[in-house]
Short mmCIF file of C-alpha atoms in Angstrom, two decimals:
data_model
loop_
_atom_site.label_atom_id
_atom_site.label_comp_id
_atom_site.label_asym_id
_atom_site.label_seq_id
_atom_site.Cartn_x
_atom_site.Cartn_y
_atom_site.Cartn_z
CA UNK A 1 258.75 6.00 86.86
CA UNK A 2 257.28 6.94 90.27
CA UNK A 3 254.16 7.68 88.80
CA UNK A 4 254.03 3.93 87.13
CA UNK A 5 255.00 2.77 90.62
CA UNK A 6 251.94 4.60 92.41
CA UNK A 7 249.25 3.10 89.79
CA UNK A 8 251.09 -0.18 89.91
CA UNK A 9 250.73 -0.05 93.86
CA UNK A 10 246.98 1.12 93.53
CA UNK A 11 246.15 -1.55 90.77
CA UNK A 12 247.39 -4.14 93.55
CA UNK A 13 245.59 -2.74 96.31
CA UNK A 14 241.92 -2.49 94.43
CA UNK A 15 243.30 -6.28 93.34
CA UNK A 16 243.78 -7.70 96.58
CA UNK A 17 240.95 -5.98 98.23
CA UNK A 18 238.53 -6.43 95.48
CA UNK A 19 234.69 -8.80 96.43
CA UNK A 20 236.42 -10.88 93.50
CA UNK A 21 239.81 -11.79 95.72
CA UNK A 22 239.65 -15.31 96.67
CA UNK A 23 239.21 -15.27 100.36
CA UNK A 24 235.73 -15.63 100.99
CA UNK A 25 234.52 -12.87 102.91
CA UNK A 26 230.94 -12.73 101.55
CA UNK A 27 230.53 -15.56 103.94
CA UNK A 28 230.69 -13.55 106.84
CA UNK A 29 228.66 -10.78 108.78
CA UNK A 30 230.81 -9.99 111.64
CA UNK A 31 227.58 -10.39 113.68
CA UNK A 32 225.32 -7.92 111.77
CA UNK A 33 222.52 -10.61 110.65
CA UNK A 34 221.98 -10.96 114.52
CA UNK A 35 222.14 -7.24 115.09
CA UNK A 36 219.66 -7.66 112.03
CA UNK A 37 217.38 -10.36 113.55
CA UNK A 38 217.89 -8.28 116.85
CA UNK A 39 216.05 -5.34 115.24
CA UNK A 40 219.35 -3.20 115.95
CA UNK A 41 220.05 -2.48 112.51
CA UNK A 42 216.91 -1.35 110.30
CA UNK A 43 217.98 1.05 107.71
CA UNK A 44 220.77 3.04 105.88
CA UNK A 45 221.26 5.17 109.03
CA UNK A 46 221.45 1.97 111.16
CA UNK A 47 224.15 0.71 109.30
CA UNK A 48 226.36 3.84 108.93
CA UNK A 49 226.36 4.17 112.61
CA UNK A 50 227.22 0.38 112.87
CA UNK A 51 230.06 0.77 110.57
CA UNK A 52 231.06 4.11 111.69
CA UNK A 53 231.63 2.73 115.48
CA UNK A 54 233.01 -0.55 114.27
CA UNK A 55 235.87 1.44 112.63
CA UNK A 56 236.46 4.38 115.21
CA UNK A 57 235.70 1.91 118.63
CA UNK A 58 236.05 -1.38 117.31
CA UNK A 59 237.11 -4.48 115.80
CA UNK A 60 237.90 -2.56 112.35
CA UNK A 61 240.06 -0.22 115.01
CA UNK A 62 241.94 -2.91 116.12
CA UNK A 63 242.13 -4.65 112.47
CA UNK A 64 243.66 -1.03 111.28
CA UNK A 65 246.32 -1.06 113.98
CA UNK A 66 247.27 -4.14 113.41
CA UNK A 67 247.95 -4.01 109.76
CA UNK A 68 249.70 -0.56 110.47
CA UNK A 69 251.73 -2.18 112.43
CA UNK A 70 252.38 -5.42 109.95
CA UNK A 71 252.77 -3.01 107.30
CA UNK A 72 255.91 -1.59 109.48
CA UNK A 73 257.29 -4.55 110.63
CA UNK A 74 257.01 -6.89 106.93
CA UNK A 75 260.81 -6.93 106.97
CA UNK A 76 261.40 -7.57 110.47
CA UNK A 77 260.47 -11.38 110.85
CA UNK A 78 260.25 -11.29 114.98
CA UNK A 79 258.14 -7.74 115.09
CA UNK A 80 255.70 -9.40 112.30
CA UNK A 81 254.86 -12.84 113.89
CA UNK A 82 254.45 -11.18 117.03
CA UNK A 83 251.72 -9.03 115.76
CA UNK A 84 250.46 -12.17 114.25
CA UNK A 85 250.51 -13.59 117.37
CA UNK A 86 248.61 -10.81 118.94
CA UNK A 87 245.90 -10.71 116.37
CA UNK A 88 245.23 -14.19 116.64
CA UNK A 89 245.04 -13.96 120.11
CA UNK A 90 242.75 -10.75 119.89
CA UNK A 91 239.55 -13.00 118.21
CA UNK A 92 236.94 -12.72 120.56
CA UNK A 93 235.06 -15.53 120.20
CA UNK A 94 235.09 -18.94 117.93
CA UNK A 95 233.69 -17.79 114.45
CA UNK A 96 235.90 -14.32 114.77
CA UNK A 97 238.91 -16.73 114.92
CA UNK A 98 237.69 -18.39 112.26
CA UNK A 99 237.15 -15.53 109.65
CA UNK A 100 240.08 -13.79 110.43
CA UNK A 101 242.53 -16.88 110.33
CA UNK A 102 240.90 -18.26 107.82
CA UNK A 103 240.61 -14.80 105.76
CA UNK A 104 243.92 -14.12 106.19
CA UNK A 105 245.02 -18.11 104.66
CA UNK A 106 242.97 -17.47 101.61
CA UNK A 107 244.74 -13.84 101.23
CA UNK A 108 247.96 -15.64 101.74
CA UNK A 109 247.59 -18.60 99.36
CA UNK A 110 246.26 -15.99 96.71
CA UNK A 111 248.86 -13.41 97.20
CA UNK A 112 251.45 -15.81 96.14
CA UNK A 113 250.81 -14.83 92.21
CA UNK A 114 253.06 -11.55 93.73
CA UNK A 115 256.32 -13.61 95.05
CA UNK A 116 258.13 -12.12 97.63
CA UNK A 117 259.53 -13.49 100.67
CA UNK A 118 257.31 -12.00 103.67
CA UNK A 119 255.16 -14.58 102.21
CA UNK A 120 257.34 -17.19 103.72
CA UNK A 121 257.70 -15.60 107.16
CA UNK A 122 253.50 -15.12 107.15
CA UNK A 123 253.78 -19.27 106.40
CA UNK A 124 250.82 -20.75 105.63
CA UNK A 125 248.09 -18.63 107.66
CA UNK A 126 247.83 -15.50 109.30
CA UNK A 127 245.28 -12.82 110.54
CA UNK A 128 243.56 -11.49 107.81
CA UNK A 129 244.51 -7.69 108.40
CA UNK A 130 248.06 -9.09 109.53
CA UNK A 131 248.70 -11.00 106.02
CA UNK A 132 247.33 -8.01 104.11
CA UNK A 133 249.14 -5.63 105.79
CA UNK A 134 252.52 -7.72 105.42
CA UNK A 135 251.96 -7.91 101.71
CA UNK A 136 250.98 -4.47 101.39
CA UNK A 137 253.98 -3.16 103.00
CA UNK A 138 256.25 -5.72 100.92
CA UNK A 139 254.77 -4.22 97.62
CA UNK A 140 255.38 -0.59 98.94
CA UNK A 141 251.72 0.66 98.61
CA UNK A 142 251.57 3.40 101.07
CA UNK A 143 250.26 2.57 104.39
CA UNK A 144 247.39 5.31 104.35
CA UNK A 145 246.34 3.71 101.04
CA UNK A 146 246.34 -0.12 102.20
CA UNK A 147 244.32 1.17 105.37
CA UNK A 148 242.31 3.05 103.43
CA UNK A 149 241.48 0.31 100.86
CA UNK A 150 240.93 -2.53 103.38
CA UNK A 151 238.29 -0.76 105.34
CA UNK A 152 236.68 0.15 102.59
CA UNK A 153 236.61 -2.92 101.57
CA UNK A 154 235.39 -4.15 104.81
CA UNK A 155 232.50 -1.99 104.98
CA UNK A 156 231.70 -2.77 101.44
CA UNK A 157 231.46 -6.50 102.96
CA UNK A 158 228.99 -5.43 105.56
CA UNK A 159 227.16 -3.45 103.16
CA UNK A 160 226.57 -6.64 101.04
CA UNK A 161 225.50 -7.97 104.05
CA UNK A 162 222.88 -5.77 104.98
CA UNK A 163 221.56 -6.06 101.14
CA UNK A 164 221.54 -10.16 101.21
CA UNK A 165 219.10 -9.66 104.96
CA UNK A 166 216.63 -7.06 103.28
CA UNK A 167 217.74 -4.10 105.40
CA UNK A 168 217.92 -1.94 101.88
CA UNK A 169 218.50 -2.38 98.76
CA UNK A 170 221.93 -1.76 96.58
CA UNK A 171 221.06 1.60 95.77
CA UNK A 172 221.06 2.74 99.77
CA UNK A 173 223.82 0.66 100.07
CA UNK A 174 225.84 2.80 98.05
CA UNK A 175 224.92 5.71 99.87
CA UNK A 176 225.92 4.28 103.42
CA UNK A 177 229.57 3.82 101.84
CA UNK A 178 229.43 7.22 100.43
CA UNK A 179 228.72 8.27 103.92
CA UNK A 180 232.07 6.53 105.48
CA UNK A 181 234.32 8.22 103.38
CA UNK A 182 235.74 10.52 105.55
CA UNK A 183 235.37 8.25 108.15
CA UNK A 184 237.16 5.77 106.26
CA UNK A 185 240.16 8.65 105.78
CA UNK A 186 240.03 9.68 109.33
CA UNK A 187 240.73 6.35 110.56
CA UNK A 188 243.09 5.40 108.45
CA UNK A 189 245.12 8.67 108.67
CA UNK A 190 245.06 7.63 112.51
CA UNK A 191 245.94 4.43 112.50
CA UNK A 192 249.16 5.05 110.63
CA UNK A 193 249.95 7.73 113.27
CA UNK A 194 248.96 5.24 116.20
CA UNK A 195 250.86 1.88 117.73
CA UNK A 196 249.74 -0.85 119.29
CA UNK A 197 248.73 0.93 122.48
CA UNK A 198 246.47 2.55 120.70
CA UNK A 199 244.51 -1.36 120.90
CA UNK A 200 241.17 -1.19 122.67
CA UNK A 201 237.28 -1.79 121.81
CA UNK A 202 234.42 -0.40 123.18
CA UNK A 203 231.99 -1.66 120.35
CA UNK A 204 230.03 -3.71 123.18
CA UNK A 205 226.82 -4.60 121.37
CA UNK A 206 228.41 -6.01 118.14
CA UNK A 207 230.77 -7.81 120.17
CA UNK A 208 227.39 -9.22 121.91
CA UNK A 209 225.78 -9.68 118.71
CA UNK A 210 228.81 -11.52 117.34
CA UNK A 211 228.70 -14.34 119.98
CA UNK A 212 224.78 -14.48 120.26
CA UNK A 213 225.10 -15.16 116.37
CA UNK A 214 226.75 -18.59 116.44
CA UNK A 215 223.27 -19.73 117.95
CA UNK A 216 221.24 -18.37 115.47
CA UNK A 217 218.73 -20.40 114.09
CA UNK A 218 218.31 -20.37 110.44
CA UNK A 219 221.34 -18.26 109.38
CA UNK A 220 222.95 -17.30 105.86
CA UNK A 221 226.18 -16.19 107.25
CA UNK A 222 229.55 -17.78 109.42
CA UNK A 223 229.87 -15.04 111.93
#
């Protein structure tokens, strides 16, 4: 029976964090087409460092902690809006507000072929890594595993990216998230260790590049 439970738990996470998952992440590039137009990012090695900072100094950090921390708290209504109200409060500029709040609706609205009733304290939107988390935590996954599964899905996200803006092709792509893995399992063993002091970002340029991008002429991508 516990072994059912662990594939049933892993089936949901590749589910929920799968490029097919409803929310609509593909439209977003967390400011990498400007790092892109920038000439910041210009190969494989570009992009593994991008990703590589993102999730051990920046907003990925801060996504991780928070879901930790929603993942803890998804049967403690107070503790869980609060970090909802944190993360919300945490978007640094317009179009990060956007994808994150409007991420984490998508997640919400989709997640409700899995009833349970954290879906009810979430309400109708949520920060993205705050809604996953919640569910995540609801459906007993293992935190390590949800952490582990949602930033690899985010870098998978930024991967696509890079491919749709000619930086490589999918081939190189593929490499750059063979790369992160142990990055991807450092972080998320840490962030299941850490709390919310453990908040900060020190990912400067993306943050830059993030902003600048809302003004970008000619753009394929949100953010």
């Amino acid at each position: 029976m516990a072994e059912h439970a662990d594939t049933q738990a892993l089936v949901r996470l590749v589910t929920w964090l799968s490029p097919a998952f409803p929310v609509g992440s593909f439209s977003y590039s967390g400011g990498l087409e400007q790092a892109v137009h920038d000439g910041l990012v210009a190969n494989a090695g570009d992009l593994r460092l991008w990703l590589d900072t993102l999730m051990r100094r920046g907003a990925l950090w801060n996504d991780a902690l928070l879901l930790a921390e929603s993942y803890r708290s998804h049967d403690d209504a107070q503790r869980l809006k609060a970090a909802a109200e944190l993360a919300e409060a945490l978007a640094g500029s317009r179009e990060r507000h956007m994808e994150t709040m409007l991420l984490g609706e998508a997640f919400i609205a989709a997640a409700g072929y899995w009833p349970h009733p954290v879906l009810q304290v979430l309400g109708a939107t949520a920060a993205y890594p705050v809604a996953v988390g919640a569910v995540a935590g609801a459906h007993r996954t293992g935190m390590v595993a949800a952490l582990a599964a949602f930033l690899n899905a985010s870098a998978s996200n930024t991967i696509s990216v890079a491919i749709r803006c000619g930086v490589f092709g999918q081939r190189d792509g593929i490499g750059v998230l063979a790369g992160l893995e142990a990055a991807i399992s450092e972080v998320a063993a840490l962030a299941s260790a850490g709390s919310l002091d453990d908040l900060g970002s020190a990912a400067i340029i993306a943050d830059i590049a993030s902003l600048r991008h809302e003004t970008l002429h000619s753009r394929l991508f949100r953010s």
